Tab-separated table of C-alpha atoms in Angstrom:
chain	number	residue	atom	x	y	z
A	281	MET	CA	40.602	294.120	141.557
A	282	ARG	CA	38.953	294.119	138.054
A	283	ARG	CA	42.056	292.441	136.551
A	284	LEU	CA	42.219	289.930	139.395
A	285	CYS	CA	38.655	288.847	138.618
A	286	LEU	CA	39.336	288.545	134.949
A	287	CYS	CA	42.401	286.331	135.650
A	288	LEU	CA	40.293	284.177	137.981
A	289	ALA	CA	37.286	283.964	135.301
A	290	ALA	CA	40.011	282.982	132.617
A	291	THR	CA	41.517	280.217	134.773
A	292	MET	CA	37.885	278.838	135.566
A	293	LEU	CA	37.145	278.719	131.791
A	294	ALA	CA	40.370	277.163	130.605
A	295	PRO	CA	40.138	273.442	129.819
A	296	PRO	CA	41.502	271.162	132.628
A	297	ALA	CA	44.965	269.642	131.860
A	298	ALA	CA	44.899	266.262	130.181
A	299	ALA	CA	45.233	263.223	132.786
A	300	GLN	CA	47.049	260.169	132.139
A	301	ASP	CA	44.404	257.399	131.581
A	302	THR	CA	46.486	254.158	131.495
A	303	ASP	CA	49.498	252.879	133.242
A	304	LEU	CA	51.414	251.899	130.097
A	305	GLU	CA	51.539	252.269	126.274
A	306	LEU	CA	53.290	249.335	124.837
A	307	VAL	CA	54.373	248.997	121.120
A	308	LEU	CA	55.184	245.256	120.441
A	309	LEU	CA	57.572	245.462	117.412
A	310	ALA	CA	58.068	241.888	116.099
A	311	ASP	CA	60.416	240.912	113.511
A	312	ALA	CA	58.875	239.868	110.116
A	313	SER	CA	62.035	240.348	107.746
A	314	GLY	CA	63.162	237.790	105.192
A	315	SER	CA	64.796	235.642	107.787
A	316	ILE	CA	61.675	234.935	109.367
A	317	THR	CA	59.539	232.091	107.642
A	318	ALA	CA	55.985	231.878	107.794
A	319	SER	CA	56.043	229.207	110.330
A	320	GLU	CA	58.297	231.190	112.420
A	321	LEU	CA	56.016	234.366	112.147
A	322	MET	CA	53.290	232.447	113.420
A	323	PHE	CA	55.418	230.912	116.174
A	324	GLN	CA	56.125	234.360	117.514
A	325	ARG	CA	52.600	235.548	117.305
A	326	GLU	CA	51.534	232.470	119.182
A	327	GLY	CA	54.168	233.206	121.738
A	328	TYR	CA	52.824	236.772	122.335
A	329	ALA	CA	49.187	235.538	122.207
A	330	GLN	CA	50.090	232.911	124.870
A	331	ALA	CA	51.873	235.525	127.088
A	332	MET	CA	49.311	238.185	126.856
A	333	THR	CA	46.483	235.765	128.066
A	334	ASP	CA	48.659	234.276	130.647
A	335	PRO	CA	47.047	234.557	134.191
A	336	GLU	CA	50.430	235.830	135.665
A	337	VAL	CA	50.495	238.558	133.089
A	338	LEU	CA	46.809	239.397	133.593
A	339	SER	CA	47.309	239.594	137.355
A	340	VAL	CA	50.267	242.082	136.903
A	341	ILE	CA	48.079	244.121	134.543
A	342	GLY	CA	45.333	244.186	137.213
A	343	ASN	CA	47.708	245.311	139.884
A	344	THR	CA	48.804	248.427	138.015
A	345	ALA	CA	47.894	251.799	139.279
A	346	TYR	CA	45.100	252.044	136.559
A	347	GLY	CA	44.281	248.175	136.205
A	348	GLU	CA	44.962	248.340	132.418
A	349	ILE	CA	47.558	248.810	129.749
A	350	ALA	CA	47.370	249.714	126.025
A	351	VAL	CA	49.066	247.640	123.536
A	352	THR	CA	49.623	247.555	119.767
A	353	TYR	CA	51.303	244.687	117.810
A	354	VAL	CA	53.429	245.799	114.971
A	355	GLU	CA	55.534	243.677	112.502
A	356	TRP	CA	58.534	245.207	110.937
A	357	ALA	CA	60.866	244.454	107.995
A	358	ALA	CA	61.537	246.965	105.019
A	359	ASN	CA	58.108	248.368	106.053
A	360	GLN	CA	56.043	248.043	109.272
A	361	GLY	CA	52.562	246.727	109.668
A	362	GLN	CA	50.092	247.225	112.436
A	363	VAL	CA	48.881	243.943	112.917
A	364	VAL	CA	46.687	244.642	115.881
A	365	LYS	CA	45.711	248.281	116.672
A	366	TRP	CA	45.843	249.847	119.976
A	367	MET	CA	43.811	247.857	122.442
A	368	ARG	CA	43.285	248.396	126.153
A	369	ILE	CA	43.909	245.373	127.976
A	370	ARG	CA	41.765	245.144	131.436
A	371	GLY	CA	41.338	241.382	131.690
A	372	PRO	CA	40.878	238.108	130.154
A	373	GLU	CA	38.109	239.097	127.625
A	374	ASP	CA	40.429	242.010	126.233
A	375	ALA	CA	43.574	239.638	126.167
A	376	ALA	CA	41.569	236.999	124.228
A	377	GLU	CA	40.471	239.539	121.663
A	378	PHE	CA	44.007	240.692	121.352
A	379	ALA	CA	45.176	237.103	120.847
A	380	GLU	CA	42.495	236.302	118.372
A	381	GLN	CA	43.314	239.334	116.008
A	382	LEU	CA	46.953	238.435	116.314
A	383	LEU	CA	46.583	235.053	115.262
A	384	THR	CA	44.169	235.671	112.378
A	385	THR	CA	45.717	238.704	110.628
A	386	PRO	CA	47.695	238.061	107.557
A	387	ARG	CA	51.602	238.875	107.305
A	388	MET	CA	51.918	242.745	106.953
A	389	ALA	CA	55.749	243.145	106.529
A	390	PHE	CA	58.066	241.962	103.998
A	391	GLY	CA	61.874	242.504	103.023
A	392	ARG	CA	64.912	243.201	104.629
A	393	ASN	CA	65.647	244.665	108.049
A	394	ALA	CA	65.058	248.694	108.542
A	395	ILE	CA	65.433	248.709	112.202
A	396	GLY	CA	65.830	252.612	112.550
A	397	ALA	CA	62.555	253.120	110.626
A	398	ALA	CA	60.798	250.525	112.807
A	399	LEU	CA	61.757	252.056	116.089
A	400	LEU	CA	60.527	255.606	114.665
A	401	GLN	CA	57.274	254.001	113.573
A	402	GLY	CA	56.725	252.778	117.148
A	403	ALA	CA	57.264	256.250	118.633
A	404	HIS	CA	54.843	257.786	115.929
A	405	LEU	CA	52.204	255.374	117.067
A	406	ILE	CA	52.736	256.172	120.445
A	407	GLU	CA	52.503	259.898	119.987
A	408	SER	CA	49.896	259.838	117.343
A	409	ASN	CA	47.203	257.711	119.434
A	410	ASP	CA	44.599	259.206	121.754
A	411	ILE	CA	45.875	257.663	124.777
A	412	ASP	CA	48.092	259.046	127.724
A	413	GLY	CA	49.973	256.462	129.411
A	414	TRP	CA	52.062	256.949	132.613
A	415	ARG	CA	55.028	255.038	130.985
A	416	ARG	CA	55.605	254.543	127.224
A	417	VAL	CA	57.577	251.572	125.923
A	418	ILE	CA	58.674	250.023	122.536
A	419	ASP	CA	59.270	246.288	122.861
A	420	PHE	CA	61.623	245.381	120.160
A	421	SER	CA	62.415	241.935	119.104
A	422	GLY	CA	64.433	240.218	116.161
A	423	ASP	CA	66.984	237.784	115.277
A	424	SER	CA	69.604	240.066	113.748
A	425	ALA	CA	70.756	243.773	114.036
A	426	GLY	CA	71.232	244.365	110.373
A	427	ASN	CA	69.794	247.673	109.098
A	428	TRP	CA	69.616	247.759	105.162
A	429	SER	CA	67.366	250.736	104.643
A	430	GLY	CA	66.229	253.886	106.358
A	431	PRO	CA	67.910	255.848	109.266
A	432	PRO	CA	70.687	254.499	111.268
A	433	ILE	CA	69.713	252.485	114.273
A	434	GLU	CA	71.431	254.683	117.004
A	435	GLU	CA	70.227	257.785	115.393
A	436	ALA	CA	66.657	256.432	115.603
A	437	ARG	CA	66.976	255.017	119.104
A	438	ASP	CA	68.266	258.435	120.383
A	439	ALA	CA	65.320	260.388	118.850
A	440	VAL	CA	62.850	258.092	120.222
A	441	VAL	CA	64.501	258.198	123.755
A	442	ALA	CA	64.439	261.933	123.576
A	443	LYS	CA	60.745	261.887	123.631
A	444	GLY	CA	60.496	259.924	126.901
A	445	ILE	CA	60.042	256.525	125.215
A	446	THR	CA	61.903	253.566	126.523
A	447	ILE	CA	63.015	250.689	124.134
A	448	ASN	CA	63.507	247.159	125.603
A	449	GLY	CA	64.943	244.521	123.473
A	450	LEU	CA	64.309	240.801	123.002
A	451	PRO	CA	66.949	239.266	120.663
A	452	ILE	CA	66.104	235.779	119.384
A	453	LEU	CA	69.251	233.627	118.995
A	454	ARG	CA	69.474	230.877	116.332
A	455	PRO	CA	71.404	227.845	117.596
A	456	ASP	CA	70.199	226.114	114.374
A	457	ASP	CA	72.202	228.713	112.131
A	458	PRO	CA	75.461	229.518	113.881
A	459	GLY	CA	76.289	232.018	111.035
A	460	ARG	CA	73.349	234.349	111.606
A	461	ALA	CA	72.291	236.020	114.791
A	462	GLN	CA	75.176	235.088	116.863
A	463	GLY	CA	78.288	236.720	117.717
A	464	GLY	CA	77.100	238.828	120.583
A	465	LEU	CA	73.608	239.706	119.478
A	466	GLU	CA	72.631	240.307	123.005
A	467	ARG	CA	75.488	242.732	123.501
A	468	ILE	CA	74.662	244.584	120.127
A	469	TYR	CA	71.004	244.986	121.437
A	470	GLU	CA	72.265	246.667	124.632
A	471	ASP	CA	74.662	248.942	122.972
A	472	ARG	CA	72.714	249.804	119.756
A	473	ILE	CA	69.000	249.470	120.244
A	474	ILE	CA	67.767	249.633	123.802
A	475	GLY	CA	67.615	253.045	125.633
A	476	GLY	CA	65.676	255.262	128.032
A	477	LEU	CA	64.782	254.807	131.627
A	478	GLY	CA	65.263	251.165	132.945
A	479	ALA	CA	65.756	249.874	129.323
A	480	PHE	CA	66.735	246.089	129.465
A	481	VAL	CA	67.250	243.000	127.357
A	482	VAL	CA	65.605	239.441	127.933
A	483	THR	CA	67.093	236.815	125.492
A	484	ALA	CA	65.117	234.088	123.814
A	485	GLY	CA	67.858	231.457	123.589
A	486	ASP	CA	66.088	229.213	121.156
A	487	ARG	CA	62.629	228.560	119.641
A	488	ASP	CA	61.575	226.402	122.879
A	489	SER	CA	62.299	229.333	125.321
A	490	PHE	CA	60.571	232.106	122.967
A	491	ALA	CA	57.128	232.084	124.596
A	492	GLU	CA	58.742	232.094	128.238
A	493	ALA	CA	60.862	235.028	127.189
A	494	VAL	CA	57.940	236.995	125.990
A	495	LYS	CA	56.044	236.242	128.982
A	496	ARG	CA	58.911	237.334	131.343
A	497	LYS	CA	59.531	240.413	129.238
A	498	LEU	CA	56.035	241.502	129.547
A	499	ILE	CA	55.734	241.040	133.453
A	500	LEU	CA	59.033	243.019	133.832
A	501	GLU	CA	57.580	245.898	131.378
A	502	ILE	CA	54.218	246.015	133.026
A	503	SER	CA	55.286	245.842	136.633
A	504	GLN	CA	58.386	247.736	135.927
A	505	SER	CA	60.073	245.280	138.520
A	506	GLY	CA	63.785	245.250	138.343
A	507	MET	CA	64.002	247.452	135.381
A	508	VAL	CA	66.357	249.776	136.574
A	509	GLU	CA	68.444	247.323	138.804
A	510	LYS	CA	69.006	244.850	135.904
A	511	ARG	CA	69.970	245.728	132.389
A	512	HIS	CA	70.216	242.324	130.980
A	513	ALA	CA	68.089	239.271	131.968
A	514	ALA	CA	68.325	235.792	130.091
A	515	ALA	CA	65.218	233.786	129.941
A	516	PRO	CA	65.251	230.418	131.752
């Protein structure tokens, strides 16, 4: 009886198990490698800022189980730079603050591609924050699949997926430069980069469709609508 009482007391004194406190932890990994000019970098940021503040996206966030998501924006090249640190997006004010930081912070990544390292850094940012999301996702975008330094892409992807993190892809095609980022970039993203539960690809066919592709991808990631059923979804 005394032993039972001691066990009960220990149970009562033990700290409660950590509870999930947001619907989604989302790392936006955006290409800032040498193939991305200063104007293209800003165009990408504007696309993400526009998407995050879009009423449709905010409505989807509001309809999640927790009514919020946690987001960070990271640019990748030979290094990775956290342009916007982790923010909880609950409504228009949070989204506007995210957009302002995104549009006013200087470029933070330079050099050639290191995709494997970027994926691992995305996972590290998820695992080292003080947020406990129900779902954990890396949103990776880029206009090529070269990997000039760091760990191999597939090795990094597998390590990230093993942590229970999903990687989705946004390949950016370049009709103005047929010699680069063509020849099946979507297929390369599907085969080598994305992974995890419900992983999918949304393609930005050109500059004009980029913002719409980002918006559609965010809606799919936040709502998880159709993620398991459809592995590839081209932007309209």
